[in-house]
Coordinates of C-alpha atoms and ligand atoms in Angstrom, one line a residue:
N1 CA 25.7 77.6 -86.6
D2 CA 29.6 78.8 -84.8
V3 CA 26.6 81.7 -82.0
T4 CA 24.7 78.4 -81.5
F5 CA 27.4 76.3 -81.1
F6 CA 29.0 78.6 -78.8
T7 CA 26.4 79.7 -76.7
Q8 CA 25.6 76.0 -76.0
V9 CA 29.4 75.4 -74.4
V10 CA 29.0 78.9 -72.5
F11 CA 25.0 77.7 -70.8
C12 CA 26.4 73.9 -70.2
F13 CA 29.7 75.1 -69.0
V14 CA 27.6 77.8 -66.7
K15 CA 25.9 75.2 -65.9
T16 CA 28.1 72.4 -64.5
I17 CA 29.5 75.3 -62.4
H18 CA 26.3 75.9 -60.9
E19 CA 25.4 72.3 -60.3
F20 CA 29.6 72.0 -58.5
F21 CA 28.0 74.7 -56.6
R22 CA 25.5 73.6 -55.3
G23 CA 25.9 70.6 -54.1
S24 CA 25.0 67.1 -54.6
K25 CA 21.7 66.2 -54.8
K26 CA 19.6 65.1 -51.6
R27 CA 18.0 62.0 -51.9
M28 CA 14.5 62.1 -51.2
V29 CA 12.1 59.9 -50.4
I30 CA 8.0 60.7 -50.6
F31 CA 5.1 59.6 -48.1
A32 CA 1.7 60.1 -49.7
S33 CA -1.5 58.2 -49.1
G34 CA -4.1 60.3 -51.2
R35 CA -4.6 61.5 -54.7
G36 CA -0.6 62.7 -54.8
S37 CA -1.0 66.8 -56.0
N38 CA 1.9 67.8 -53.3
A39 CA 4.1 65.4 -54.3
E40 CA 3.4 65.5 -58.0
A41 CA 4.3 69.4 -57.3
L42 CA 7.4 68.6 -56.2
H43 CA 8.1 66.0 -58.9
E44 CA 8.2 68.7 -61.3
A45 CA 10.3 70.8 -59.5
V46 CA 13.1 68.5 -59.1
E47 CA 12.4 68.3 -62.7
N48 CA 12.8 71.1 -63.6
G49 CA 16.3 71.9 -61.0
T50 CA 14.2 74.1 -58.4
I51 CA 15.0 71.2 -56.0
N52 CA 17.3 69.8 -56.1
A53 CA 17.1 66.6 -55.1
E54 CA 16.6 62.9 -57.0
I55 CA 13.2 61.7 -56.4
K56 CA 14.2 57.7 -54.9
A57 CA 11.0 56.3 -53.4
L58 CA 7.1 57.2 -52.4
V59 CA 5.5 55.2 -49.9
T60 CA 2.2 54.8 -49.4
D61 CA -0.2 53.2 -47.1
I62 CA -3.0 53.4 -49.4
P63 CA -3.4 50.0 -52.0
G64 CA -4.8 51.6 -54.4
A65 CA -4.0 55.5 -53.9
A66 CA -3.9 57.6 -56.6
C67 CA -0.8 58.8 -55.8
I68 CA 1.0 55.9 -56.8
D69 CA 0.3 55.1 -60.3
K70 CA 1.4 59.8 -60.3
A71 CA 4.9 58.0 -58.8
K72 CA 5.0 54.7 -61.6
S73 CA 4.7 57.2 -64.8
W74 CA 7.9 59.6 -63.2
G75 CA 9.6 55.7 -63.8
V76 CA 10.1 56.2 -59.3
P77 CA 9.9 52.9 -57.0
V78 CA 7.3 52.8 -54.7
I79 CA 6.7 50.8 -51.5
V80 CA 2.8 49.8 -50.0
A81 CA 2.7 49.4 -47.3
D82 CA -1.1 48.5 -46.0
R83 CA -0.8 49.4 -42.3
K84 CA -3.9 46.9 -41.9
S85 CA -1.1 43.3 -43.2
F86 CA 0.5 44.6 -40.2
A87 CA 0.1 43.5 -36.0
S88 CA 1.3 46.2 -35.2
K89 CA 2.0 50.2 -35.7
Q90 CA 6.0 49.9 -35.4
A91 CA 6.2 46.3 -37.7
F92 CA 4.5 48.6 -39.9
E93 CA 7.6 51.5 -39.0
Q94 CA 9.9 48.7 -39.1
Y95 CA 8.6 47.4 -42.5
I96 CA 8.9 51.3 -44.4
L97 CA 12.4 52.2 -42.6
D98 CA 14.0 48.8 -44.0
A99 CA 12.4 49.3 -47.7
I100 CA 13.9 52.5 -47.9
A101 CA 16.9 51.8 -46.2
P102 CA 18.6 51.5 -49.7
Y103 CA 17.6 54.3 -50.4
A104 CA 19.6 56.3 -47.9
A105 CA 17.3 59.3 -47.4
D106 CA 18.8 62.8 -46.8
V107 CA 15.3 64.0 -46.5
I108 CA 11.5 62.5 -46.9
C109 CA 9.3 64.6 -47.4
L110 CA 5.6 63.7 -46.4
A111 CA 2.5 64.7 -48.6
G112 CA -0.8 64.1 -47.7
F113 CA 0.7 61.4 -46.0
M114 CA -2.4 60.6 -43.0
R115 CA -0.3 58.8 -40.3
L116 CA 1.6 59.9 -37.0
L117 CA 4.9 58.4 -37.1
S118 CA 6.4 57.4 -34.0
S119 CA 9.8 59.3 -31.8
D120 CA 11.4 55.7 -32.9
F121 CA 10.3 56.3 -36.4
I122 CA 11.4 60.0 -36.2
S123 CA 14.7 59.7 -34.4
H124 CA 15.9 57.2 -37.6
Y125 CA 15.6 60.4 -39.2
E126 CA 16.1 63.5 -37.2
H127 CA 15.8 67.1 -39.0
K128 CA 15.1 64.9 -42.2
I129 CA 11.7 64.4 -42.3
I130 CA 8.9 67.8 -43.3
N131 CA 5.8 67.5 -43.7
I132 CA 3.0 70.0 -45.6
H133 CA -0.3 71.3 -43.1
P134 CA -4.0 73.0 -44.5
A135 CA -3.3 75.6 -41.3
L136 CA -1.7 78.2 -40.2
L137 CA 0.5 76.1 -37.7
P138 CA -0.1 76.3 -34.2
S139 CA -4.1 76.7 -35.3
F140 CA -6.4 73.5 -36.8
R141 CA -3.6 70.7 -35.5
G142 CA -5.3 66.8 -37.0
L143 CA -7.7 65.9 -39.7
H144 CA -10.3 69.1 -41.4
A145 CA -8.1 71.3 -41.1
Q146 CA -9.9 73.8 -43.3
G147 CA -13.2 73.1 -41.6
Q148 CA -11.6 73.8 -38.1
A149 CA -10.4 77.3 -39.9
V150 CA -13.7 77.7 -41.6
A151 CA -15.7 76.5 -38.2
A152 CA -14.2 79.0 -36.3
G153 CA -14.4 81.8 -38.3
V154 CA -11.2 83.1 -39.0
K155 CA -10.7 85.3 -41.5
I156 CA -7.1 84.2 -42.2
A157 CA -6.4 80.7 -42.9
G158 CA -3.2 79.0 -44.8
C159 CA -1.1 76.3 -44.9
T160 CA 2.9 75.1 -42.8
V161 CA 5.4 73.4 -44.1
H162 CA 7.3 72.2 -40.8
F163 CA 10.8 69.8 -39.4
V164 CA 8.5 66.7 -38.5
V165 CA 8.6 65.9 -34.6
P166 CA 6.6 63.3 -32.6
D167 CA 3.6 65.4 -32.1
M168 CA 0.8 65.9 -34.5
D169 CA 1.5 68.6 -36.7
A170 CA 3.6 70.2 -34.3
G171 CA 7.6 71.1 -35.6
P172 CA 9.9 73.2 -36.2
I173 CA 7.9 76.0 -38.7
I174 CA 10.0 76.6 -42.4
L175 CA 7.5 78.6 -44.1
Q176 CA 3.6 79.8 -44.3
S177 CA 1.7 81.3 -46.6
A178 CA -1.9 82.7 -46.2
V179 CA -5.3 83.0 -48.4
P180 CA -8.4 84.9 -47.2
V181 CA -11.2 83.1 -45.9
Y182 CA -14.5 83.7 -46.8
E183 CA -18.2 84.2 -45.6
D184 CA -19.6 81.8 -48.2
D185 CA -16.5 79.5 -47.8
T186 CA -16.7 75.5 -47.1
E187 CA -14.5 73.7 -46.3
D188 CA -13.8 72.7 -50.1
T189 CA -14.2 75.7 -51.2
L190 CA -11.5 77.0 -48.8
A191 CA -9.0 73.4 -48.9
A192 CA -8.8 73.8 -53.1
R193 CA -7.4 78.1 -51.7
I194 CA -5.2 76.4 -49.5
L195 CA -4.2 74.0 -51.9
T196 CA -3.2 76.4 -54.3
K197 CA -0.7 78.0 -51.7
E198 CA 0.5 74.5 -50.6
H199 CA 2.6 73.1 -53.9
P200 CA 4.9 76.5 -53.9
T201 CA 5.0 76.4 -49.9
Y202 CA 6.1 73.1 -50.0
V203 CA 8.7 73.0 -53.5
R204 CA 10.0 76.2 -52.3
A205 CA 11.0 74.7 -48.7
A206 CA 11.8 72.0 -50.0
A207 CA 14.3 73.5 -52.4
L208 CA 15.7 75.7 -49.5
F209 CA 16.2 72.4 -47.4
C210 CA 18.0 70.6 -50.2
D211 CA 20.6 73.8 -50.5
D212 CA 21.6 73.5 -47.3
K213 CA 20.2 76.8 -46.4
L214 CA 17.9 75.9 -42.8
T215 CA 18.9 76.0 -39.9
I216 CA 17.5 75.3 -36.5
D217 CA 17.4 77.1 -33.6
G218 CA 14.8 75.6 -30.6
N219 CA 11.8 75.8 -32.0
V220 CA 12.4 78.7 -34.9
V221 CA 13.3 77.6 -38.9
K222 CA 16.7 80.2 -40.1
G223 CA 17.1 80.5 -42.9
T224 CA 14.5 81.0 -45.4
Q225 CA 14.1 85.0 -46.2
E226 CA 16.3 85.9 -48.7
Ligands
GRF301 C1 -3.7 68.4 -48.2 O1 -4.2 69.3 -47.8 C2 -1.9 68.1 -46.8 O2 -1.8 69.8 -46.9 C3 -2.9 67.3 -46.3 O3 -3.3 66.3 -46.8 C4 -3.5 66.9 -48.5 C5 -2.9 66.1 -49.4 O4 -3.5 66.6 -50.8 N1 -1.4 67.0 -45.4 P1 -2.4 65.7 -52.3 O5 -2.4 64.4 -51.7 O6 -1.1 66.9 -52.7 O7 -3.5 66.3 -53.5

């Protein structure tokens, strides 16, 4: 009827104006090595418009990783770069650089990508690579961050989304979320609790980035507070 039609026209108009002022969608490439639950959260948020981006490709270093099938089901091209098939780290990274070049990425989201990128690689995408780490950085860098937190006896743990610099799990912090650590926690139970915070935290950080809200001032990222 007329009312429904009018409502739809108004809705389309408001949406177009909103999209116009929001700016063009960022071109996102996701790097992942495993099950891809963070990649999935990013994809969902791109689909529902929370993140102003298009996912152009997913890169993985692990043939057969679960994230591959996920990306395929979204219709996203997958680039598999198996480190073992390259003579050097440099050749491995060059392959990835060449493979993603056509997508002209505005942002690379590392989502459980288990390789350290060289400073040369990072220099191609300065301040455009972001990562999620399952700890409240600068504590507990590296592998088994949740196990490190349990072993250290900390009472609060969490996750960090940060810009990537050549040092592992370092770089300006965009957002962090905290969870309690309980006396009977194991690495796995804590990891599961942290993971529930990882998804919304990564989505929010990527959304802020893609809406051009973030600036970097030395080690400090500004623009994350309402
Ligand atoms: C997450 O805990 C992430 O913080 C870490 O690796 C894990 C990846 O999980 N870097 P998923 O593949 O996103 O499910």
